[in-house]
mmCIF file of C-alpha atoms and ligand atoms in Angstrom:
data_model
loop_
_atom_site.group_PDB
_atom_site.id
_atom_site.type_symbol
_atom_site.label_atom_id
_atom_site.label_comp_id
_atom_site.label_asym_id
_atom_site.label_seq_id
_atom_site.Cartn_x
_atom_site.Cartn_y
_atom_site.Cartn_z
ATOM 1 C CA MET I 14 20.297 -24.498 -47.019
ATOM 2 C CA SER I 15 17.646 -26.184 -45.939
ATOM 3 C CA ARG I 16 13.886 -25.044 -45.203
ATOM 4 C CA VAL I 17 12.698 -23.634 -42.271
ATOM 5 C CA PRO I 18 9.148 -24.509 -42.000
ATOM 6 C CA LEU I 19 6.441 -22.587 -40.362
ATOM 7 C CA ALA I 20 5.067 -25.115 -38.137
ATOM 8 C CA ILE I 21 5.092 -28.801 -38.401
ATOM 9 C CA PRO I 22 3.512 -31.984 -37.146
ATOM 10 C CA ASN I 23 5.445 -33.537 -33.992
ATOM 11 C CA ILE I 24 3.970 -37.016 -34.097
ATOM 12 C CA GLY I 25 6.801 -40.161 -33.472
ATOM 13 C CA GLU I 26 7.059 -43.791 -32.611
ATOM 14 C CA ARG I 27 4.285 -43.433 -29.595
ATOM 15 C CA GLU I 28 1.820 -42.260 -32.562
ATOM 16 C CA ALA I 29 2.360 -44.381 -34.596
ATOM 17 C CA THR I 30 2.070 -47.668 -31.102
ATOM 18 C CA LEU I 31 -1.288 -46.254 -30.224
ATOM 19 C CA MET I 32 -2.022 -45.824 -33.764
ATOM 20 C CA ASN I 33 -1.011 -49.222 -34.878
ATOM 21 C CA GLU I 34 -3.280 -50.303 -31.922
ATOM 22 C CA ALA I 35 -6.363 -49.083 -33.441
ATOM 23 C CA ILE I 36 -5.959 -50.689 -36.799
ATOM 24 C CA SER I 37 -5.716 -54.295 -35.217
ATOM 25 C CA SER I 38 -7.927 -54.022 -32.786
ATOM 26 C CA GLY I 39 -10.748 -53.082 -36.142
ATOM 27 C CA PHE I 40 -12.502 -50.706 -34.644
ATOM 28 C CA VAL I 41 -11.096 -47.796 -36.462
ATOM 29 C CA SER I 42 -14.485 -46.033 -36.762
ATOM 30 C CA SER I 43 -16.006 -43.787 -33.912
ATOM 31 C CA VAL I 44 -16.977 -46.892 -31.863
ATOM 32 C CA GLY I 45 -13.119 -48.248 -29.630
ATOM 33 C CA HIS I 46 -11.691 -47.256 -26.646
ATOM 34 C CA PHE I 47 -9.550 -44.435 -28.073
ATOM 35 C CA VAL I 48 -12.587 -42.125 -28.484
ATOM 36 C CA SER I 49 -13.408 -41.942 -24.596
ATOM 37 C CA ASP I 50 -9.641 -42.693 -23.713
ATOM 38 C CA PHE I 51 -8.963 -39.255 -25.693
ATOM 39 C CA GLU I 52 -12.223 -38.233 -24.605
ATOM 40 C CA LYS I 53 -11.175 -38.541 -20.636
ATOM 41 C CA ARG I 54 -8.113 -37.381 -21.400
ATOM 42 C CA PHE I 55 -8.871 -33.985 -22.219
ATOM 43 C CA ALA I 56 -11.544 -33.232 -20.199
ATOM 44 C CA GLU I 57 -8.758 -34.288 -17.544
ATOM 45 C CA TYR I 58 -5.725 -32.172 -18.672
ATOM 46 C CA VAL I 59 -7.602 -28.717 -19.481
ATOM 47 C CA GLY I 60 -9.668 -29.734 -16.371
ATOM 48 C CA ALA I 61 -13.025 -29.568 -17.800
ATOM 49 C CA LYS I 62 -15.612 -31.518 -16.584
ATOM 50 C CA TYR I 63 -16.855 -33.261 -20.073
ATOM 51 C CA ALA I 64 -14.880 -33.163 -23.542
ATOM 52 C CA VAL I 65 -16.849 -34.519 -26.502
ATOM 53 C CA ALA I 66 -14.339 -34.994 -29.673
ATOM 54 C CA CYS I 67 -15.417 -34.131 -32.817
ATOM 55 C CA ALA I 68 -14.282 -34.242 -36.514
ATOM 56 C CA SER I 69 -13.226 -30.695 -37.113
ATOM 57 C CA GLY I 70 -12.643 -27.617 -34.184
ATOM 58 C CA THR I 71 -15.065 -26.634 -36.973
ATOM 59 C CA ALA I 72 -17.431 -29.340 -35.574
ATOM 60 C CA ALA I 73 -17.291 -28.613 -32.287
ATOM 61 C CA LEU I 74 -18.052 -25.097 -32.879
ATOM 62 C CA HIS I 75 -20.813 -25.790 -34.512
ATOM 63 C CA ILE I 76 -21.781 -27.529 -32.358
ATOM 64 C CA ALA I 77 -22.109 -24.790 -29.794
ATOM 65 C CA MET I 78 -23.735 -23.202 -31.966
ATOM 66 C CA ARG I 79 -26.580 -24.986 -32.251
ATOM 67 C CA LEU I 80 -26.667 -25.828 -28.089
ATOM 68 C CA ALA I 81 -26.216 -21.820 -27.478
ATOM 69 C CA ASP I 82 -30.114 -22.735 -29.508
ATOM 70 C CA ILE I 83 -28.335 -19.766 -32.870
ATOM 71 C CA GLN I 84 -31.427 -19.631 -35.340
ATOM 72 C CA PRO I 85 -31.684 -18.178 -38.569
ATOM 73 C CA GLY I 86 -31.106 -14.802 -38.172
ATOM 74 C CA ASP I 87 -29.787 -15.018 -33.751
ATOM 75 C CA LEU I 88 -27.061 -12.660 -34.057
ATOM 76 C CA VAL I 89 -23.798 -13.802 -32.588
ATOM 77 C CA ALA I 90 -20.811 -11.179 -31.212
ATOM 78 C CA VAL I 91 -17.379 -12.897 -32.920
ATOM 79 C CA SER I 92 -13.858 -11.308 -33.145
ATOM 80 C CA ASP I 93 -13.495 -9.519 -35.922
ATOM 81 C CA PHE I 94 -9.839 -10.568 -36.151
ATOM 82 C CA THR I 95 -10.050 -14.175 -36.302
ATOM 83 C CA PHE I 96 -9.181 -17.415 -38.341
ATOM 84 C CA MET I 97 -12.748 -17.581 -40.430
ATOM 85 C CA ALA I 98 -13.443 -21.210 -39.035
ATOM 86 C CA SER I 99 -14.754 -18.605 -35.682
ATOM 87 C CA SER I 100 -17.648 -16.702 -37.645
ATOM 88 C CA ASN I 101 -17.937 -19.696 -40.398
ATOM 89 C CA ALA I 102 -20.883 -21.983 -36.831
ATOM 90 C CA ALA I 103 -22.622 -19.332 -36.510
ATOM 91 C CA SER I 104 -22.937 -18.576 -39.913
ATOM 92 C CA TYR I 105 -23.870 -22.768 -40.254
ATOM 93 C CA GLN I 106 -26.755 -21.838 -38.571
ATOM 94 C CA PHE I 107 -27.653 -18.136 -40.364
ATOM 95 C CA ALA I 108 -26.408 -15.941 -37.719
ATOM 96 C CA GLU I 109 -26.312 -12.459 -38.440
ATOM 97 C CA LEU I 110 -22.532 -11.207 -36.905
ATOM 98 C CA LEU I 111 -21.598 -8.271 -34.931
ATOM 99 C CA LEU I 112 -18.381 -8.296 -35.829
ATOM 100 C CA VAL I 113 -15.854 -6.703 -32.352
ATOM 101 C CA ASP I 114 -12.067 -5.033 -33.503
ATOM 102 C CA SER I 115 -9.449 -6.843 -31.451
ATOM 103 C CA ASP I 116 -8.074 -4.948 -27.991
ATOM 104 C CA PRO I 117 -4.567 -3.858 -29.103
ATOM 105 C CA GLU I 118 -3.063 -5.182 -26.149
ATOM 106 C CA SER I 119 -3.732 -8.629 -25.777
ATOM 107 C CA TRP I 120 -5.028 -8.972 -29.792
ATOM 108 C CA CYS I 121 -8.462 -11.188 -29.057
ATOM 109 C CA MET I 122 -11.701 -9.338 -28.717
ATOM 110 C CA ASP I 123 -11.785 -5.448 -27.320
ATOM 111 C CA VAL I 124 -14.343 -6.602 -24.282
ATOM 112 C CA PRO I 125 -15.368 -3.268 -23.044
ATOM 113 C CA LYS I 126 -16.014 -2.260 -27.162
ATOM 114 C CA LEU I 127 -19.362 -4.996 -26.835
ATOM 115 C CA ARG I 128 -19.803 -3.487 -23.273
ATOM 116 C CA ALA I 129 -21.235 -0.460 -25.209
ATOM 117 C CA GLU I 130 -22.004 -1.599 -27.890
ATOM 118 C CA LEU I 131 -24.257 -3.861 -26.120
ATOM 119 C CA GLU I 132 -25.741 -0.582 -23.606
ATOM 120 C CA ARG I 133 -26.653 1.578 -26.696
ATOM 121 C CA ARG I 134 -28.198 -1.451 -28.123
ATOM 122 C CA LYS I 135 -30.039 -2.064 -25.568
ATOM 123 C CA ALA I 136 -31.029 1.479 -24.702
ATOM 124 C CA ALA I 137 -31.587 2.028 -28.305
ATOM 125 C CA GLY I 138 -34.159 -1.325 -28.464
ATOM 126 C CA GLU I 139 -32.040 -3.217 -31.535
ATOM 127 C CA LYS I 140 -31.600 -6.612 -32.156
ATOM 128 C CA LEU I 141 -28.984 -8.373 -28.707
ATOM 129 C CA PRO I 142 -26.539 -11.148 -29.284
ATOM 130 C CA LYS I 143 -27.822 -14.691 -27.921
ATOM 131 C CA ALA I 144 -23.903 -15.863 -28.090
ATOM 132 C CA ILE I 145 -20.555 -14.397 -27.180
ATOM 133 C CA GLU I 146 -17.870 -16.115 -29.392
ATOM 134 C CA ILE I 147 -14.572 -14.465 -27.766
ATOM 135 C CA VAL I 148 -11.280 -15.778 -29.449
ATOM 136 C CA HIS I 149 -7.952 -17.286 -27.985
ATOM 137 C CA ILE I 150 -5.552 -15.998 -31.048
ATOM 138 C CA LEU I 151 -2.488 -17.282 -31.809
ATOM 139 C CA GLY I 152 -2.423 -19.382 -28.410
ATOM 140 C CA GLN I 153 -2.944 -16.173 -25.833
ATOM 141 C CA PRO I 154 -6.441 -15.913 -23.815
ATOM 142 C CA ALA I 155 -8.902 -13.035 -24.364
ATOM 143 C CA ASP I 156 -10.502 -11.955 -21.866
ATOM 144 C CA ALA I 157 -12.632 -14.424 -20.751
ATOM 145 C CA ALA I 158 -13.117 -12.843 -16.939
ATOM 146 C CA ALA I 159 -15.026 -9.739 -18.991
ATOM 147 C CA ALA I 160 -16.685 -11.968 -20.940
ATOM 148 C CA VAL I 161 -18.555 -13.953 -18.817
ATOM 149 C CA GLU I 162 -19.672 -11.675 -16.643
ATOM 150 C CA LEU I 163 -20.558 -8.723 -20.018
ATOM 151 C CA ALA I 164 -22.655 -12.259 -20.564
ATOM 152 C CA ARG I 165 -24.416 -13.400 -17.608
ATOM 153 C CA GLU I 166 -25.990 -9.137 -17.394
ATOM 154 C CA TYR I 167 -27.580 -10.092 -20.454
ATOM 155 C CA GLY I 168 -28.101 -13.750 -19.929
ATOM 156 C CA ILE I 169 -25.985 -15.041 -23.002
ATOM 157 C CA VAL I 170 -24.116 -17.909 -24.011
ATOM 158 C CA VAL I 171 -20.221 -17.387 -24.079
ATOM 159 C CA ILE I 172 -18.776 -20.496 -26.198
ATOM 160 C CA GLU I 173 -14.645 -19.888 -26.642
ATOM 161 C CA ASP I 174 -12.842 -20.564 -29.247
ATOM 162 C CA ALA I 175 -9.536 -21.930 -28.052
ATOM 163 C CA ALA I 176 -9.083 -23.960 -31.626
ATOM 164 C CA GLU I 177 -4.561 -21.895 -31.272
ATOM 165 C CA ALA I 178 -4.535 -21.900 -27.450
ATOM 166 C CA LEU I 179 -4.878 -25.320 -26.027
ATOM 167 C CA GLY I 180 -2.227 -25.748 -22.847
ATOM 168 C CA ALA I 181 -3.006 -21.702 -22.301
ATOM 169 C CA VAL I 182 -3.659 -20.754 -18.853
ATOM 170 C CA TRP I 183 -4.487 -17.782 -16.369
ATOM 171 C CA THR I 184 -2.391 -17.128 -13.933
ATOM 172 C CA SER I 185 -3.935 -14.989 -11.640
ATOM 173 C CA GLY I 186 -6.573 -13.048 -11.264
ATOM 174 C CA PRO I 187 -10.112 -14.310 -10.808
ATOM 175 C CA LEU I 188 -9.340 -17.365 -12.722
ATOM 176 C CA ALA I 189 -6.201 -18.190 -12.470
ATOM 177 C CA GLY I 190 -5.533 -21.643 -12.775
ATOM 178 C CA ARG I 191 -8.092 -22.882 -15.366
ATOM 179 C CA HIS I 192 -7.228 -23.543 -18.647
ATOM 180 C CA VAL I 193 -8.994 -21.614 -21.730
ATOM 181 C CA GLY I 194 -12.026 -23.091 -23.010
ATOM 182 C CA THR I 195 -13.329 -23.834 -19.593
ATOM 183 C CA VAL I 196 -14.076 -20.959 -18.183
ATOM 184 C CA GLY I 197 -17.051 -20.339 -20.883
ATOM 185 C CA ASP I 198 -20.874 -21.979 -21.493
ATOM 186 C CA MET I 199 -18.993 -24.105 -24.092
ATOM 187 C CA GLY I 200 -15.542 -24.711 -25.549
ATOM 188 C CA ALA I 201 -13.995 -25.896 -29.230
ATOM 189 C CA PHE I 202 -10.489 -26.842 -29.488
ATOM 190 C CA SER I 203 -9.457 -27.844 -32.678
ATOM 191 C CA PHE I 204 -6.059 -31.136 -33.761
ATOM 192 C CA ASN I 205 -5.816 -29.403 -37.175
ATOM 193 C CA GLY I 206 -2.889 -30.464 -38.565
ATOM 194 C CA ASN I 207 -1.106 -27.277 -37.436
ATOM 195 C CA LYS I 208 -1.776 -27.342 -34.683
ATOM 196 C CA ILE I 209 0.354 -27.180 -31.259
ATOM 197 C CA MET I 210 -0.985 -31.262 -31.185
ATOM 198 C CA THR I 211 -3.219 -33.097 -34.419
ATOM 199 C CA THR I 212 -5.444 -36.281 -35.175
ATOM 200 C CA GLY I 213 -4.456 -35.080 -38.451
ATOM 201 C CA GLY I 214 -7.895 -33.805 -38.312
ATOM 202 C CA GLY I 215 -9.836 -33.361 -35.759
ATOM 203 C CA GLY I 216 -11.519 -31.169 -32.314
ATOM 204 C CA MET I 217 -12.944 -31.219 -29.059
ATOM 205 C CA PHE I 218 -15.961 -29.964 -27.615
ATOM 206 C CA THR I 219 -15.833 -28.839 -23.451
ATOM 207 C CA THR I 220 -18.461 -28.442 -21.427
ATOM 208 C CA ASN I 221 -18.765 -28.159 -17.321
ATOM 209 C CA ASP I 222 -22.105 -28.863 -18.206
ATOM 210 C CA GLU I 223 -24.256 -32.574 -18.337
ATOM 211 C CA GLU I 224 -26.905 -31.735 -20.822
ATOM 212 C CA LEU I 225 -25.329 -30.330 -23.187
ATOM 213 C CA ALA I 226 -22.504 -32.526 -22.900
ATOM 214 C CA ARG I 227 -25.003 -35.101 -23.521
ATOM 215 C CA ARG I 228 -26.537 -32.740 -26.553
ATOM 216 C CA ALA I 229 -23.685 -32.387 -28.062
ATOM 217 C CA LYS I 230 -22.076 -35.735 -28.063
ATOM 218 C CA HIS I 231 -25.557 -36.036 -30.011
ATOM 219 C CA LEU I 232 -26.352 -34.159 -32.242
ATOM 220 C CA SER I 233 -22.043 -35.118 -32.985
ATOM 221 C CA THR I 234 -23.545 -39.060 -33.354
ATOM 222 C CA GLN I 235 -26.488 -38.340 -36.002
ATOM 223 C CA ALA I 236 -29.218 -37.429 -32.568
ATOM 224 C CA ARG I 237 -29.671 -41.566 -32.636
ATOM 225 C CA GLN I 238 -31.633 -42.609 -30.226
ATOM 226 C CA PRO I 239 -30.797 -45.766 -28.478
ATOM 227 C CA ASP I 240 -32.645 -47.617 -29.771
ATOM 228 C CA ARG I 241 -33.868 -51.196 -31.935
ATOM 229 C CA GLY I 242 -34.429 -49.672 -35.303
ATOM 230 C CA TYR I 243 -33.449 -47.013 -36.208
ATOM 231 C CA LEU I 244 -35.153 -43.258 -33.895
ATOM 232 C CA HIS I 245 -33.198 -39.792 -34.820
ATOM 233 C CA ASP I 246 -35.036 -37.568 -32.642
ATOM 234 C CA GLU I 247 -33.044 -33.518 -34.178
ATOM 235 C CA ILE I 248 -31.362 -33.115 -36.631
ATOM 236 C CA GLY I 249 -28.398 -34.387 -36.219
ATOM 237 C CA PHE I 250 -25.006 -34.745 -37.823
ATOM 238 C CA ASN I 251 -21.503 -36.647 -38.102
ATOM 239 C CA TYR I 252 -19.638 -35.136 -36.968
ATOM 240 C CA ARG I 253 -17.558 -37.419 -34.865
ATOM 241 C CA LEU I 254 -14.023 -38.176 -34.133
ATOM 242 C CA THR I 255 -12.711 -41.351 -35.904
ATOM 243 C CA ASN I 256 -11.272 -44.306 -33.431
ATOM 244 C CA ILE I 257 -7.632 -43.931 -35.091
ATOM 245 C CA ALA I 258 -7.846 -40.079 -34.792
ATOM 246 C CA ALA I 259 -8.091 -40.800 -31.192
ATOM 247 C CA ALA I 260 -4.990 -42.980 -31.374
ATOM 248 C CA LEU I 261 -3.139 -39.904 -32.259
ATOM 249 C CA GLY I 262 -4.867 -37.283 -29.326
ATOM 250 C CA VAL I 263 -3.988 -40.518 -26.680
ATOM 251 C CA ALA I 264 0.018 -40.410 -27.710
ATOM 252 C CA GLN I 265 0.100 -36.928 -28.656
ATOM 253 C CA LEU I 266 -1.755 -35.880 -25.321
ATOM 254 C CA GLU I 267 0.466 -37.786 -23.513
ATOM 255 C CA ARG I 268 3.668 -35.007 -24.490
ATOM 256 C CA LEU I 269 1.151 -31.573 -24.821
ATOM 257 C CA ASP I 270 3.410 -30.693 -21.478
ATOM 258 C CA GLY I 271 6.122 -31.306 -23.874
ATOM 259 C CA PHE I 272 4.257 -28.801 -26.721
ATOM 260 C CA VAL I 273 4.279 -26.254 -24.337
ATOM 261 C CA ALA I 274 6.981 -26.457 -23.292
ATOM 262 C CA ALA I 275 8.946 -25.556 -26.609
ATOM 263 C CA LYS I 276 6.509 -23.394 -27.892
ATOM 264 C CA ARG I 277 6.972 -20.687 -25.266
ATOM 265 C CA ALA I 278 11.114 -21.320 -25.058
ATOM 266 C CA ILE I 279 10.943 -20.685 -29.236
ATOM 267 C CA ALA I 280 8.847 -17.455 -27.510
ATOM 268 C CA LYS I 281 11.360 -16.416 -25.234
ATOM 269 C CA ARG I 282 14.352 -17.033 -27.572
ATOM 270 C CA TYR I 283 12.235 -14.713 -30.202
ATOM 271 C CA ASN I 284 11.801 -11.887 -27.650
ATOM 272 C CA GLU I 285 15.663 -11.695 -26.532
ATOM 273 C CA ALA I 286 16.183 -11.057 -30.131
ATOM 274 C CA PHE I 287 13.689 -9.441 -30.440
ATOM 275 C CA ALA I 288 14.096 -6.919 -27.865
ATOM 276 C CA GLY I 289 15.237 -3.092 -27.603
ATOM 277 C CA THR I 290 14.861 -3.297 -32.366
ATOM 278 C CA GLU I 291 11.791 -1.941 -34.406
ATOM 279 C CA ILE I 292 9.610 -5.805 -33.964
ATOM 280 C CA GLN I 293 6.260 -5.719 -32.285
ATOM 281 C CA THR I 294 6.742 -9.116 -30.042
ATOM 282 C CA PRO I 295 3.271 -10.865 -29.320
ATOM 283 C CA PRO I 296 1.336 -10.173 -26.417
ATOM 284 C CA GLN I 297 2.584 -11.044 -22.635
ATOM 285 C CA LEU I 298 -0.209 -9.710 -20.469
ATOM 286 C CA ASP I 299 0.357 -10.247 -16.342
ATOM 287 C CA GLY I 300 -1.529 -13.324 -15.236
ATOM 288 C CA GLN I 301 -1.702 -15.042 -18.657
ATOM 289 C CA GLU I 302 0.531 -17.577 -20.170
ATOM 290 C CA SER I 303 -0.116 -17.727 -23.927
ATOM 291 C CA THR I 304 0.899 -20.994 -25.710
ATOM 292 C CA TYR I 305 3.130 -18.466 -28.128
ATOM 293 C CA TRP I 306 1.272 -21.450 -30.095
ATOM 294 C CA LEU I 307 2.394 -19.046 -33.174
ATOM 295 C CA TYR I 308 4.731 -16.937 -32.622
ATOM 296 C CA SER I 309 4.512 -14.089 -34.385
ATOM 297 C CA VAL I 310 5.610 -10.340 -34.479
ATOM 298 C CA GLN I 311 4.137 -6.973 -35.542
ATOM 299 C CA VAL I 312 7.137 -5.292 -38.528
ATOM 300 C CA PRO I 313 6.999 -1.675 -38.247
ATOM 301 C CA ALA I 314 5.242 1.005 -38.586
ATOM 302 C CA SER I 315 8.040 2.557 -39.731
ATOM 303 C CA ARG I 316 8.982 0.452 -43.218
ATOM 304 C CA GLY I 317 5.620 1.289 -44.452
ATOM 305 C CA ALA I 318 2.690 -0.582 -45.942
ATOM 306 C CA GLY I 319 4.645 -2.996 -48.482
ATOM 307 C CA ALA I 320 6.706 -4.012 -45.103
ATOM 308 C CA ARG I 321 5.269 -7.578 -44.254
ATOM 309 C CA ASP I 322 5.747 -8.817 -47.623
ATOM 310 C CA GLU I 323 8.988 -7.362 -47.467
ATOM 311 C CA LEU I 324 10.004 -9.538 -44.370
ATOM 312 C CA GLN I 325 7.962 -12.082 -45.692
ATOM 313 C CA ASP I 326 9.609 -12.229 -49.185
ATOM 314 C CA PHE I 327 13.168 -11.800 -47.052
ATOM 315 C CA LEU I 328 12.721 -14.964 -45.552
ATOM 316 C CA ALA I 329 11.081 -17.175 -47.870
ATOM 317 C CA GLU I 330 14.599 -16.179 -50.153
ATOM 318 C CA ALA I 331 17.127 -17.718 -47.330
ATOM 319 C CA ASN I 332 14.270 -20.930 -47.337
ATOM 320 C CA ILE I 333 11.665 -19.670 -44.804
ATOM 321 C CA GLU I 334 8.261 -19.948 -43.801
ATOM 322 C CA SER I 335 6.713 -17.266 -43.180
ATOM 323 C CA ARG I 336 2.230 -16.573 -42.703
ATOM 324 C CA SER I 337 1.178 -13.327 -42.940
ATOM 325 C CA LEU I 338 -1.777 -12.985 -39.798
ATOM 326 C CA TRP I 339 -5.571 -12.585 -40.326
ATOM 327 C CA ARG I 340 -8.046 -10.617 -42.745
ATOM 328 C CA PRO I 341 -10.307 -9.739 -40.068
ATOM 329 C CA LEU I 342 -13.331 -11.422 -41.204
ATOM 330 C CA HIS I 343 -15.237 -7.692 -42.198
ATOM 331 C CA MET I 344 -12.668 -7.400 -45.119
ATOM 332 C CA GLN I 345 -13.935 -11.562 -46.531
ATOM 333 C CA PRO I 346 -15.942 -10.671 -49.401
ATOM 334 C CA PRO I 347 -18.726 -13.608 -47.390
ATOM 335 C CA LEU I 348 -19.406 -11.429 -44.364
ATOM 336 C CA LYS I 349 -19.192 -7.816 -45.799
ATOM 337 C CA ASP I 350 -21.929 -6.906 -44.716
ATOM 338 C CA GLU I 351 -22.030 -7.716 -41.386
ATOM 339 C CA ALA I 352 -22.199 -5.690 -38.085
ATOM 340 C CA ARG I 353 -19.103 -3.870 -36.379
ATOM 341 C CA VAL I 354 -18.286 -2.589 -33.036
ATOM 342 C CA GLY I 355 -14.406 -0.734 -33.235
ATOM 343 C CA GLY I 356 -11.804 0.436 -35.258
ATOM 344 C CA SER I 357 -8.733 -0.682 -36.723
ATOM 345 C CA VAL I 358 -6.647 -2.444 -35.118
ATOM 346 C CA GLY I 359 -7.001 -5.920 -36.493
ATOM 347 C CA GLU I 360 -6.444 -4.338 -39.645
ATOM 348 C CA ASP I 361 -3.413 -2.768 -38.217
ATOM 349 C CA LEU I 362 -2.014 -6.658 -36.399
ATOM 350 C CA PHE I 363 -3.305 -7.902 -40.696
ATOM 351 C CA ALA I 364 -1.848 -5.418 -42.253
ATOM 352 C CA ARG I 365 1.332 -5.958 -40.290
ATOM 353 C CA GLY I 366 1.035 -8.684 -38.404
ATOM 354 C CA LEU I 367 3.696 -12.000 -39.349
ATOM 355 C CA SER I 368 4.242 -15.273 -38.326
ATOM 356 C CA LEU I 369 7.577 -16.456 -37.650
ATOM 357 C CA PRO I 370 8.835 -20.970 -38.101
ATOM 358 C CA CYS I 371 8.139 -21.910 -34.219
ATOM 359 C CA SER I 372 7.690 -25.749 -35.283
ATOM 360 C CA THR I 373 8.004 -27.773 -31.404
ATOM 361 C CA ASP I 374 11.083 -29.302 -32.831
ATOM 362 C CA LEU I 375 12.462 -26.318 -34.554
ATOM 363 C CA THR I 376 16.390 -26.975 -33.347
ATOM 364 C CA PRO I 377 18.925 -23.215 -32.376
ATOM 365 C CA VAL I 378 20.303 -23.478 -35.352
ATOM 366 C CA ASP I 379 17.503 -23.252 -37.418
ATOM 367 C CA GLN I 380 15.327 -20.473 -35.002
ATOM 368 C CA GLN I 381 18.821 -18.323 -34.536
ATOM 369 C CA ARG I 382 18.704 -19.011 -39.287
ATOM 370 C CA VAL I 383 15.757 -16.453 -38.958
ATOM 371 C CA ILE I 384 16.396 -14.052 -36.089
ATOM 372 C CA ASP I 385 19.770 -13.599 -37.266
ATOM 373 C CA ARG I 386 18.090 -12.812 -41.165
ATOM 374 C CA VAL I 387 15.076 -11.068 -39.875
ATOM 375 C CA LEU I 388 16.895 -8.063 -38.261
ATOM 376 C CA GLU I 389 19.667 -8.583 -41.503
ATOM 377 C CA TRP I 390 15.300 -7.325 -42.920
ATOM 378 C CA LEU I 391 15.464 -4.321 -40.091
ATOM 379 C CA ALA I 392 19.685 -2.981 -40.036
ATOM 380 C CA GLY I 393 17.727 -2.229 -43.993
ATOM 381 C CA SER I 394 20.023 -5.028 -46.748
ATOM 382 C CA GLY I 395 16.209 -6.026 -47.187
ATOM 383 C CA GLU I 396 15.413 -3.113 -48.886
HETATM 384 C C1 PLP A 24 -7.807 -24.264 -36.870
HETATM 385 C C2 PLP A 24 -9.317 -22.746 -36.111
HETATM 386 C C3 PLP A 24 -10.320 -23.422 -36.321
HETATM 387 C C4 PLP A 24 -10.759 -24.411 -36.588
HETATM 388 O O1 PLP A 24 -10.814 -25.968 -36.337
HETATM 389 P P1 PLP A 24 -10.814 -26.974 -38.290
HETATM 390 O O2 PLP A 24 -10.448 -27.702 -37.033
HETATM 391 O O3 PLP A 24 -9.158 -26.524 -38.894
HETATM 392 O O4 PLP A 24 -11.985 -26.918 -37.966
HETATM 393 C C5 PLP A 24 -11.509 -22.374 -35.336
HETATM 394 N N1 PLP A 24 -10.850 -21.253 -35.044
HETATM 395 C C6 PLP A 24 -9.783 -21.313 -34.912
HETATM 396 C C7 PLP A 24 -9.706 -19.610 -34.275
HETATM 397 C C8 PLP A 24 -8.555 -21.773 -35.629
HETATM 398 O O5 PLP A 24 -7.072 -21.240 -36.218
#
């Protein structure tokens, strides 16, 4: 039986053509027209005023933390249930964290829980966050409208970690027609190899604020001034994307609508197959459209504590790759002493969460193999 991978990049002729063009131009590094083309087209795609290409999604987030003026000891509120890159960006600034549990419906930050904690802290005269970092996990939009409203009341910044959710949108409500990563003060996307589109490695910083965009570009290029000598007016980073990677990005962006449609079609087939079973399918909330970047289910609690690993092993025996969801940040050794808000939603998502194969070129035949195997396990033959 051939292997069904979890999620592999989809790279074709067009990508090779544009990358060869970048190589032949001699501009292989961070100067060259593909970088600015990519930024311009990306900004248009998501509907942000400005986009600044970065070496990674983590780099884009780190720049956002710098621009939010996060200093050592400042507090950053961040989703507890996420990939660790989300909080690493704050930790690079020596921030303290306030880890906020997930809402069981969206799996993303429980903003009302954060609101209650801010009210408590304010009344008690305790430290308040300087930034709220929401994370649109697995392609699922977080409640950005509520986060922005809360942040405005407290005069703090909203950073959107949209690394996993490029293409996800709101379809009704206050954010109707908007893309994730464009409604907070700053947003960050990732083009790592396993994301919905890739540049090999790379990221994008987005904002609607001209000054933040100018400063992001400046910080990403060693804060070097356009001066005949080497004049740097602050401590910057080497966080620029290369022209070769940007050429790959331009080609992938042309195909992004197709990738998003493929992910949604895969999700629909899984959802239909698992309807009426004990498998819990991913969030599908009114007024928003997930991209289902990594299609992830919750195995039934009734099957006991080891059920997630059992299903993963059962799939692996049939040469099907799957992956557990992340351990919440408060369970990560370097973050064990950080402040927390909320209960055990993230822990439960971790304990029972499994991502299933969902490459954009997954064939219906291979997907059916995955479905059949999951149903077989559910029926009890996985014991
Ligand atoms: C992938 C990812 C990042 C970081 O992106 P890189 O490009 O790998 O640095 C940040 N946050 C989340 C939630 C991610 O999944």
